[in-house]
N, CA, C and O atoms as a GROMACS GRO file, in nm:
protein
  476
    1VAL      N    1  -2.424   7.786   5.184
    1VAL     CA    2  -2.365   7.929   5.077
    1VAL      C    3  -2.356   8.064   5.134
    1VAL      O    4  -2.451   8.135   5.165
    2GLN      N    5  -2.164   8.105   5.152
    2GLN     CA    6  -2.183   8.186   5.179
    2GLN      C    7  -2.175   8.362   5.067
    2GLN      O    8  -2.127   8.341   4.956
    3LEU      N    9  -2.194   8.433   5.080
    3LEU     CA   10  -2.154   8.522   5.023
    3LEU      C   11  -2.134   8.657   4.984
    3LEU      O   12  -2.232   8.710   4.932
    4GLN      N   13  -2.016   8.737   4.997
    4GLN     CA   14  -1.952   8.861   5.031
    4GLN      C   15  -1.950   8.971   4.894
    4GLN      O   16  -1.908   8.989   4.780
    5ALA      N   17  -2.048   9.037   5.026
    5ALA     CA   18  -2.012   9.154   4.877
    5ALA      C   19  -1.957   9.302   4.877
    5ALA      O   20  -1.960   9.350   4.991
    6SER      N   21  -1.929   9.349   4.825
    6SER     CA   22  -1.776   9.431   4.807
    6SER      C   23  -1.835   9.592   4.746
    6SER      O   24  -1.885   9.562   4.638
    7GLY      N   25  -1.844   9.676   4.757
    7GLY     CA   26  -1.775   9.812   4.662
    7GLY      C   27  -1.919   9.885   4.598
    7GLY      O   28  -1.933   9.927   4.483
    8GLY      N   29  -2.063   9.889   4.756
    8GLY     CA   30  -2.054  10.041   4.751
    8GLY      C   31  -2.049  10.130   4.773
    8GLY      O   32  -1.927  10.138   4.770
    9GLY      N   33  -2.090  10.251   4.804
    9GLY     CA   34  -2.065  10.361   4.892
    9GLY      C   35  -2.161  10.488   4.808
    9GLY      O   36  -2.261  10.466   4.740
   10LEU      N   37  -2.100  10.623   4.835
   10LEU     CA   38  -2.140  10.723   4.785
   10LEU      C   39  -2.054  10.795   4.624
   10LEU      O   40  -1.941  10.829   4.591
   11VAL      N   41  -2.201  10.787   4.561
   11VAL     CA   42  -2.114  10.850   4.497
   11VAL      C   43  -2.231  10.999   4.394
   11VAL      O   44  -2.345  11.034   4.426
   12GLN      N   45  -2.148  11.053   4.275
   12GLN     CA   46  -2.288  11.127   4.280
   12GLN      C   47  -2.350  11.068   4.178
   12GLN      O   48  -2.325  10.960   4.125
   13PRO      N   49  -2.480  11.193   4.143
   13PRO     CA   50  -2.521  11.126   3.997
   13PRO      C   51  -2.497  11.180   3.859
   13PRO      O   52  -2.486  11.295   3.817
   14GLY      N   53  -2.489  11.035   3.788
   14GLY     CA   54  -2.408  11.042   3.660
   14GLY      C   55  -2.270  10.962   3.686
   14GLY      O   56  -2.198  10.945   3.588
   15GLY      N   57  -2.227  10.915   3.808
   15GLY     CA   58  -2.138  10.864   3.816
   15GLY      C   59  -2.145  10.700   3.800
   15GLY      O   60  -2.257  10.657   3.771
   16SER      N   61  -2.038  10.603   3.816
   16SER     CA   62  -2.020  10.513   3.829
   16SER      C   63  -1.983  10.414   3.983
   16SER      O   64  -1.949  10.466   4.090
   17LEU      N   65  -1.996  10.301   3.964
   17LEU     CA   66  -1.979  10.268   4.069
   17LEU      C   67  -1.951  10.014   3.995
   17LEU      O   68  -1.999   9.944   3.906
   18ARG      N   69  -1.861   9.996   4.098
   18ARG     CA   70  -1.914   9.834   4.036
   18ARG      C   71  -1.884   9.765   4.198
   18ARG      O   72  -1.798   9.785   4.284
   19LEU      N   73  -2.001   9.675   4.187
   19LEU     CA   74  -1.986   9.597   4.311
   19LEU      C   75  -1.965   9.411   4.206
   19LEU      O   76  -1.996   9.362   4.098
   20SER      N   77  -1.860   9.357   4.395
   20SER     CA   78  -1.823   9.274   4.334
   20SER      C   79  -1.945   9.149   4.454
   20SER      O   80  -2.003   9.173   4.560
   21CYS      N   81  -1.938   9.029   4.376
   21CYS     CA   82  -1.932   8.953   4.544
   21CYS      C   83  -1.895   8.775   4.511
   21CYS      O   84  -1.897   8.709   4.408
   22ALA      N   85  -1.858   8.739   4.666
   22ALA     CA   86  -1.709   8.638   4.619
   22ALA      C   87  -1.862   8.551   4.704
   22ALA      O   88  -1.953   8.575   4.783
   23ALA      N   89  -1.784   8.396   4.585
   23ALA     CA   90  -1.917   8.303   4.696
   23ALA      C   91  -1.829   8.208   4.720
   23ALA      O   92  -1.731   8.177   4.652
   24SER      N   93  -1.886   8.142   4.868
   24SER     CA   94  -1.798   8.036   4.903
   24SER      C   95  -1.917   7.896   4.926
   24SER      O   96  -2.038   7.906   4.901
   25GLY      N   97  -1.840   7.758   4.984
   25GLY     CA   98  -1.906   7.749   5.038
   25GLY      C   99  -1.974   7.592   4.911
   25GLY      O  100  -2.006   7.481   4.953
   26PHE      N  101  -1.977   7.626   4.795
   26PHE     CA  102  -2.082   7.537   4.748
   26PHE      C  103  -2.002   7.432   4.598
   26PHE      O  104  -1.883   7.456   4.620
   27THR      N  105  -2.005   7.338   4.469
   27THR     CA  106  -1.984   7.328   4.412
   27THR      C  107  -2.051   7.298   4.283
   27THR      O  108  -2.025   7.312   4.164
   28SER      N  109  -2.125   7.263   4.337
   28SER     CA  110  -2.246   7.332   4.190
   28SER      C  111  -2.297   7.406   4.173
   28SER      O  112  -2.336   7.473   4.268
   29GLY      N  113  -2.337   7.451   4.008
   29GLY     CA  114  -2.410   7.578   3.962
   29GLY      C  115  -2.462   7.612   4.000
   29GLY      O  116  -2.539   7.529   4.049
   30TYR      N  117  -2.511   7.807   4.046
   30TYR     CA  118  -2.579   7.833   4.068
   30TYR      C  119  -2.543   7.994   3.980
   30TYR      O  120  -2.433   8.036   3.943
   31SER      N  121  -2.706   8.069   3.964
   31SER     CA  122  -2.786   8.179   3.929
   31SER      C  123  -2.661   8.220   4.005
   31SER      O  124  -2.594   8.138   4.068
   32MET      N  125  -2.629   8.356   3.995
   32MET     CA  126  -2.585   8.458   4.135
   32MET      C  127  -2.614   8.614   4.010
   32MET      O  128  -2.606   8.623   3.887
   33GLY      N  129  -2.641   8.691   4.096
   33GLY     CA  130  -2.642   8.801   4.074
   33GLY      C  131  -2.699   8.918   4.204
   33GLY      O  132  -2.661   8.895   4.319
   34TRP      N  133  -2.806   9.063   4.173
   34TRP     CA  134  -2.825   9.108   4.239
   34TRP      C  135  -2.968   9.217   4.298
   34TRP      O  136  -2.987   9.330   4.253
   35PHE      N  137  -3.028   9.174   4.371
   35PHE     CA  138  -3.142   9.224   4.422
   35PHE      C  139  -3.144   9.400   4.505
   35PHE      O  140  -3.038   9.426   4.560
   36ARG      N  141  -3.244   9.502   4.513
   36ARG     CA  142  -3.170   9.605   4.604
   36ARG      C  143  -3.303   9.659   4.662
   36ARG      O  144  -3.405   9.639   4.595
   37GLN      N  145  -3.311   9.708   4.749
   37GLN     CA  146  -3.357   9.741   4.879
   37GLN      C  147  -3.379   9.913   4.941
   37GLN      O  148  -3.329   9.961   5.042
   38ALA      N  149  -3.466   9.974   4.847
   38ALA     CA  150  -3.483  10.097   4.857
   38ALA      C  151  -3.589  10.134   5.046
   38ALA      O  152  -3.674  10.074   5.111
   39PRO      N  153  -3.492  10.296   5.065
   39PRO     CA  154  -3.634  10.233   5.262
   39PRO      C  155  -3.732  10.294   5.203
   39PRO      O  156  -3.728  10.396   5.135
   40GLY      N  157  -3.851  10.203   5.242
   40GLY     CA  158  -3.959  10.208   5.221
   40GLY      C  159  -3.997  10.071   5.105
   40GLY      O  160  -4.077   9.994   5.158
   41LYS      N  161  -3.969  10.043   5.011
   41LYS     CA  162  -3.962   9.987   4.892
   41LYS      C  163  -3.912   9.843   4.936
   41LYS      O  164  -3.810   9.827   5.003
   42GLU      N  165  -4.002   9.725   4.887
   42GLU     CA  166  -4.027   9.552   4.834
   42GLU      C  167  -3.837   9.586   4.810
   42GLU      O  168  -3.788   9.698   4.801
   43ARG      N  169  -3.759   9.451   4.804
   43ARG     CA  170  -3.641   9.391   4.801
   43ARG      C  171  -3.747   9.365   4.609
   43ARG      O  172  -3.853   9.317   4.569
   44GLU      N  173  -3.569   9.466   4.526
   44GLU     CA  174  -3.645   9.370   4.409
   44GLU      C  175  -3.491   9.337   4.320
   44GLU      O  176  -3.378   9.384   4.330
   45GLY      N  177  -3.537   9.260   4.254
   45GLY     CA  178  -3.452   9.219   4.107
   45GLY      C  179  -3.407   9.295   4.029
   45GLY      O  180  -3.469   9.351   3.939
   46VAL      N  181  -3.240   9.309   4.066
   46VAL     CA  182  -3.158   9.375   3.930
   46VAL      C  183  -3.086   9.376   3.828
   46VAL      O  184  -3.023   9.455   3.758
   47ALA      N  185  -3.118   9.228   3.839
   47ALA     CA  186  -2.953   9.166   3.749
   47ALA      C  187  -2.928   9.040   3.797
   47ALA      O  188  -2.897   9.039   3.916
   48CYS      N  189  -2.931   8.947   3.748
   48CYS     CA  190  -2.844   8.790   3.738
   48CYS      C  191  -2.890   8.735   3.558
   48CYS      O  192  -2.973   8.747   3.468
   49ILE      N  193  -2.715   8.646   3.614
   49ILE     CA  194  -2.667   8.546   3.511
   49ILE      C  195  -2.648   8.418   3.575
   49ILE      O  196  -2.638   8.382   3.692
   50SER      N  197  -2.646   8.345   3.435
   50SER     CA  198  -2.672   8.201   3.484
   50SER      C  199  -2.531   8.148   3.512
   50SER      O  200  -2.426   8.211   3.515
   51PHE      N  201  -2.555   8.012   3.534
   51PHE     CA  202  -2.395   7.941   3.603
   51PHE      C  203  -2.321   7.886   3.438
   51PHE      O  204  -2.205   7.896   3.397
   52SER      N  205  -2.407   7.844   3.392
   52SER     CA  206  -2.456   7.767   3.265
   52SER      C  207  -2.371   7.817   3.077
   52SER      O  208  -2.269   7.789   3.013
   53ASN      N  209  -2.463   7.881   3.066
   53ASN     CA  210  -2.492   7.924   2.982
   53ASN      C  211  -2.504   8.072   2.940
   53ASN      O  212  -2.548   8.105   2.829
   54GLY      N  213  -2.455   8.170   3.047
   54GLY     CA  214  -2.448   8.316   3.066
   54GLY      C  215  -2.518   8.393   2.975
   54GLY      O  216  -2.478   8.466   2.884
   55ARG      N  217  -2.698   8.344   3.040
   55ARG     CA  218  -2.824   8.388   3.066
   55ARG      C  219  -2.756   8.515   3.134
   55ARG      O  220  -2.644   8.511   3.183
   56MET      N  221  -2.859   8.660   3.132
   56MET     CA  222  -2.904   8.725   3.178
   56MET      C  223  -3.010   8.791   3.226
   56MET      O  224  -3.108   8.772   3.153
   57MET      N  225  -3.028   8.849   3.302
   57MET     CA  226  -3.180   8.844   3.293
   57MET      C  227  -3.174   9.042   3.442
   57MET      O  228  -3.119   9.060   3.551
   58TYR      N  229  -3.228   9.098   3.385
   58TYR     CA  230  -3.225   9.267   3.389
   58TYR      C  231  -3.373   9.350   3.411
   58TYR      O  232  -3.475   9.350   3.342
   59ALA      N  233  -3.337   9.422   3.542
   59ALA     CA  234  -3.500   9.446   3.540
   59ALA      C  235  -3.526   9.529   3.433
   59ALA      O  236  -3.449   9.504   3.340
   60ARG      N  237  -3.619   9.634   3.406
   60ARG     CA  238  -3.635   9.713   3.287
   60ARG      C  239  -3.543   9.849   3.331
   60ARG      O  240  -3.472   9.933   3.274
   61SER      N  241  -3.588   9.817   3.469
   61SER     CA  242  -3.530  10.020   3.542
   61SER      C  243  -3.358   9.980   3.520
   61SER      O  244  -3.270  10.057   3.557
   62VAL      N  245  -3.333   9.864   3.462
   62VAL     CA  246  -3.133   9.886   3.444
   62VAL      C  247  -3.132   9.877   3.308
   62VAL      O  248  -3.044   9.944   3.254
   63MET      N  249  -3.183   9.831   3.256
   63MET     CA  250  -3.130   9.807   3.084
   63MET      C  251  -3.070   9.890   3.045
   63MET      O  252  -3.133   9.989   3.007
   64GLY      N  253  -2.910   9.892   3.032
   64GLY     CA  254  -2.849   9.981   2.885
   64GLY      C  255  -2.801  10.050   3.018
   64GLY      O  256  -2.724  10.143   2.990
   65GLN      N  257  -2.825  10.032   3.192
   65GLN     CA  258  -2.724  10.094   3.252
   65GLN      C  259  -2.606   9.989   3.332
   65GLN      O  260  -2.486   9.999   3.358
   66PHE      N  261  -2.669   9.927   3.345
   66PHE     CA  262  -2.617   9.811   3.479
   66PHE      C  263  -2.569   9.690   3.340
   66PHE      O  264  -2.610   9.691   3.224
   67THR      N  265  -2.478   9.603   3.400
   67THR     CA  266  -2.384   9.521   3.303
   67THR      C  267  -2.371   9.440   3.419
   67THR      O  268  -2.311   9.493   3.512
   68ILE      N  269  -2.433   9.267   3.442
   68ILE     CA  270  -2.352   9.231   3.549
   68ILE      C  271  -2.289   9.096   3.447
   68ILE      O  272  -2.327   9.059   3.336
   69SER      N  273  -2.195   9.052   3.523
   69SER     CA  274  -2.102   8.975   3.500
   69SER      C  275  -2.060   8.874   3.560
   69SER      O  276  -2.080   8.904   3.678
   70ARG      N  277  -1.998   8.734   3.558
   70ARG     CA  278  -1.924   8.669   3.687
   70ARG      C  279  -1.794   8.611   3.592
   70ARG      O  280  -1.759   8.617   3.474
   71ASP      N  281  -1.746   8.557   3.713
   71ASP     CA  282  -1.632   8.425   3.713
   71ASP      C  283  -1.662   8.328   3.804
   71ASP      O  284  -1.646   8.329   3.926
   72ASN      N  285  -1.725   8.212   3.704
   72ASN     CA  286  -1.736   8.129   3.762
   72ASN      C  287  -1.638   8.018   3.809
   72ASN      O  288  -1.674   7.905   3.842
   73ALA      N  289  -1.489   8.069   3.808
   73ALA     CA  290  -1.384   8.010   3.851
   73ALA      C  291  -1.350   8.044   3.955
   73ALA      O  292  -1.324   7.954   4.035
   74LYS      N  293  -1.333   8.210   4.006
   74LYS     CA  294  -1.357   8.258   4.109
   74LYS      C  295  -1.484   8.274   4.183
   74LYS      O  296  -1.500   8.346   4.282
   75LYS      N  297  -1.543   8.225   4.146
   75LYS     CA  298  -1.686   8.205   4.209
   75LYS      C  299  -1.723   8.401   4.248
   75LYS      O  300  -1.753   8.466   4.348
   76THR      N  301  -1.699   8.425   4.119
   76THR     CA  302  -1.754   8.561   4.213
   76THR      C  303  -1.860   8.601   4.047
   76THR      O  304  -1.861   8.554   3.933
   77VAL      N  305  -1.943   8.722   4.126
   77VAL     CA  306  -2.004   8.783   3.978
   77VAL      C  307  -2.045   8.936   4.022
   77VAL      O  308  -2.109   8.958   4.124
   78ASN      N  309  -2.004   9.029   3.942
   78ASN     CA  310  -2.010   9.191   3.968
   78ASN      C  311  -2.141   9.280   3.893
   78ASN      O  312  -2.259   9.260   3.862
   79LEU      N  313  -2.089   9.336   3.889
   79LEU     CA  314  -2.246   9.493   3.895
   79LEU      C  315  -2.150   9.595   3.850
   79LEU      O  316  -2.110   9.674   3.935
   80GLN      N  317  -2.093   9.608   3.686
   80GLN     CA  318  -2.076   9.770   3.693
   80GLN      C  319  -2.214   9.856   3.664
   80GLN      O  320  -2.289   9.811   3.578
   81MET      N  321  -2.243   9.958   3.721
   81MET     CA  322  -2.305  10.036   3.773
   81MET      C  323  -2.314  10.151   3.717
   81MET      O  324  -2.215  10.219   3.742
   82ASN      N  325  -2.423  10.226   3.624
   82ASN     CA  326  -2.350  10.302   3.504
   82ASN      C  327  -2.461  10.418   3.547
   82ASN      O  328  -2.575  10.393   3.586
   83SER      N  329  -2.398  10.560   3.532
   83SER     CA  330  -2.522  10.660   3.503
   83SER      C  331  -2.623  10.692   3.589
   83SER      O  332  -2.737  10.739   3.580
   84LEU      N  333  -2.514  10.636   3.714
   84LEU     CA  334  -2.630  10.650   3.869
   84LEU      C  335  -2.695  10.797   3.876
   84LEU      O  336  -2.660  10.915   3.880
   85LYS      N  337  -2.823  10.712   3.876
   85LYS     CA  338  -2.940  10.784   3.968
   85LYS      C  339  -2.962  10.796   4.088
   85LYS      O  340  -2.943  10.710   4.173
   86PRO      N  341  -3.020  10.950   4.111
   86PRO     CA  342  -3.070  10.941   4.274
   86PRO      C  343  -3.197  10.800   4.316
   86PRO      O  344  -3.239  10.764   4.426
   87ASP      N  345  -3.218  10.767   4.226
   87ASP     CA  346  -3.290  10.687   4.210
   87ASP      C  347  -3.316  10.478   4.297
   87ASP      O  348  -3.392  10.390   4.338
   88ASP      N  349  -3.168  10.527   4.265
   88ASP     CA  350  -3.032  10.400   4.242
   88ASP      C  351  -2.985  10.376   4.398
   88ASP      O  352  -2.892  10.316   4.452
   89THR      N  353  -3.085  10.447   4.436
   89THR     CA  354  -2.953  10.454   4.638
   89THR      C  355  -3.087  10.304   4.699
   89THR      O  356  -3.210  10.318   4.696
   90ALA      N  357  -3.019  10.186   4.744
   90ALA     CA  358  -3.053  10.162   4.821
   90ALA      C  359  -2.965  10.028   4.889
   90ALA      O  360  -2.842  10.028   4.884
   91ILE      N  361  -3.037   9.922   4.946
   91ILE     CA  362  -2.869   9.851   4.963
   91ILE      C  363  -2.948   9.704   4.837
   91ILE      O  364  -3.056   9.657   4.801
   92TYR      N  365  -2.790   9.689   4.815
   92TYR     CA  366  -2.758   9.620   4.704
   92TYR      C  367  -2.774   9.428   4.776
   92TYR      O  368  -2.799   9.451   4.894
   93TYR      N  369  -2.772   9.360   4.770
   93TYR     CA  370  -2.788   9.230   4.813
   93TYR      C  371  -2.752   9.142   4.662
   93TYR      O  372  -2.794   9.127   4.547
   94CYS      N  373  -2.662   9.106   4.740
   94CYS     CA  374  -2.584   8.975   4.630
   94CYS      C  375  -2.664   8.832   4.596
   94CYS      O  376  -2.771   8.894   4.597
   95ALA      N  377  -2.691   8.747   4.577
   95ALA     CA  378  -2.833   8.549   4.615
   95ALA      C  379  -2.747   8.504   4.523
   95ALA      O  380  -2.658   8.560   4.459
   96THR      N  381  -2.783   8.400   4.525
   96THR     CA  382  -2.742   8.244   4.427
   96THR      C  383  -2.921   8.287   4.418
   96THR      O  384  -2.981   8.385   4.463
   97ASP      N  385  -2.982   8.139   4.322
   97ASP     CA  386  -3.115   8.121   4.238
   97ASP      C  387  -3.200   8.242   4.233
   97ASP      O  388  -3.288   8.264   4.316
   98CYS      N  389  -3.162   8.356   4.092
   98CYS     CA  390  -3.213   8.440   4.092
   98CYS      C  391  -3.296   8.489   3.949
   98CYS      O  392  -3.354   8.593   3.919
   99LEU      N  393  -3.278   8.392   3.896
   99LEU     CA  394  -3.350   8.428   3.727
   99LEU      C  395  -3.455   8.471   3.700
   99LEU      O  396  -3.505   8.534   3.607
  100ASP      N  397  -3.512   8.395   3.864
  100ASP     CA  398  -3.678   8.474   3.812
  100ASP      C  399  -3.650   8.630   3.849
  100ASP      O  400  -3.703   8.720   3.782
  101MET      N  401  -3.577   8.654   3.944
  101MET     CA  402  -3.549   8.784   3.971
  101MET      C  403  -3.696   8.790   4.108
  101MET      O  404  -3.760   8.890   4.140
  102VAL      N  405  -3.706   8.696   4.144
  102VAL     CA  406  -3.801   8.686   4.331
  102VAL      C  407  -3.756   8.657   4.431
  102VAL      O  408  -3.723   8.546   4.472
  103ALA      N  409  -3.751   8.819   4.508
  103ALA     CA  410  -3.675   8.756   4.613
  103ALA      C  411  -3.745   8.647   4.703
  103ALA      O  412  -3.669   8.604   4.790
  104ASN      N  413  -3.870   8.591   4.704
  104ASN     CA  414  -3.848   8.502   4.782
  104ASN      C  415  -3.805   8.377   4.738
  104ASN      O  416  -3.746   8.300   4.813
  105TRP      N  417  -3.835   8.346   4.596
  105TRP     CA  418  -3.730   8.229   4.516
  105TRP      C  419  -3.523   8.198   4.579
  105TRP      O  420  -3.454   8.096   4.579
  106VAL      N  421  -3.492   8.343   4.623
  106VAL     CA  422  -3.389   8.331   4.595
  106VAL      C  423  -3.296   8.214   4.775
  106VAL      O  424  -3.330   8.184   4.890
  107GLY      N  425  -3.147   8.188   4.662
  107GLY     CA  426  -3.181   8.030   4.737
  107GLY      C  427  -3.054   8.118   4.856
  107GLY      O  428  -3.122   8.085   4.953
  108SER      N  429  -2.957   8.183   4.911
  108SER     CA  430  -2.871   8.287   5.004
  108SER      C  431  -2.808   8.376   4.923
  108SER      O  432  -2.768   8.366   4.807
  109TRP      N  433  -2.807   8.470   5.006
  109TRP     CA  434  -2.866   8.608   5.061
  109TRP      C  435  -2.688   8.643   5.133
  109TRP      O  436  -2.641   8.608   5.242
  110GLY      N  437  -2.629   8.721   5.024
  110GLY     CA  438  -2.526   8.794   5.085
  110GLY      C  439  -2.640   8.929   5.185
  110GLY      O  440  -2.757   8.964   5.200
  111GLN      N  441  -2.438   8.973   5.247
  111GLN     CA  442  -2.534   9.083   5.379
  111GLN      C  443  -2.566   9.217   5.350
  111GLN      O  444  -2.566   9.316   5.424
  112GLY      N  445  -2.601   9.200   5.199
  112GLY     CA  446  -2.606   9.377   5.185
  112GLY      C  447  -2.423   9.482   5.097
  112GLY      O  448  -2.307   9.461   5.133
  113THR      N  449  -2.474   9.597   4.970
  113THR     CA  450  -2.370   9.691   5.100
  113THR      C  451  -2.426   9.812   5.084
  113THR      O  452  -2.492   9.781   4.985
  114LEU      N  453  -2.442   9.880   5.095
  114LEU     CA  454  -2.533   9.994   5.042
  114LEU      C  455  -2.417  10.118   4.995
  114LEU      O  456  -2.309  10.161   5.035
  115VAL      N  457  -2.525  10.149   4.869
  115VAL     CA  458  -2.502  10.219   4.732
  115VAL      C  459  -2.594  10.358   4.759
  115VAL      O  460  -2.717  10.360   4.770
  116THR      N  461  -2.511  10.465   4.768
  116THR     CA  462  -2.553  10.579   4.794
  116THR      C  463  -2.510  10.700   4.680
  116THR      O  464  -2.396  10.731   4.646
  117VAL      N  465  -2.664  10.771   4.625
  117VAL     CA  466  -2.648  10.848   4.506
  117VAL      C  467  -2.700  10.994   4.486
  117VAL      O  468  -2.798  11.050   4.438
  118SER      N  469  -2.523  11.043   4.579
  118SER     CA  470  -2.652  11.202   4.578
  118SER      C  471  -2.523  11.289   4.565
  118SER      O  472  -2.407  11.248   4.568
  119SER      N  473  -2.573  11.433   4.548
  119SER     CA  474  -2.433  11.495   4.493
  119SER      C  475  -2.475  11.620   4.643
  119SER      O  476  -2.399  11.714   4.669
   0.00000   0.00000   0.00000
């Protein structure tokens, strides 16, 4: 499985970004989603969406702020991030097998995309 993430960048507090991840190399259904890792902190689950029924999981810290979506035909998953705060600054990683939101249980990782929220 290969995951290609894109969409990171520098944004001012209160701004929005949309991350995208394109998957290739597999045919069966995987949950897909996002983790993030801030400097000096552990990698944490942000959001995940199942393949079959669209079940979504969110970290409590991003509920109501981030929205995850996927297109199974295109094998892509997106993360719409609104009202961004400096605490959202991190490297964001696309991942499969993420519904438990536990980094050690993730099946595959993308390369990461940096999101910096700063004025």
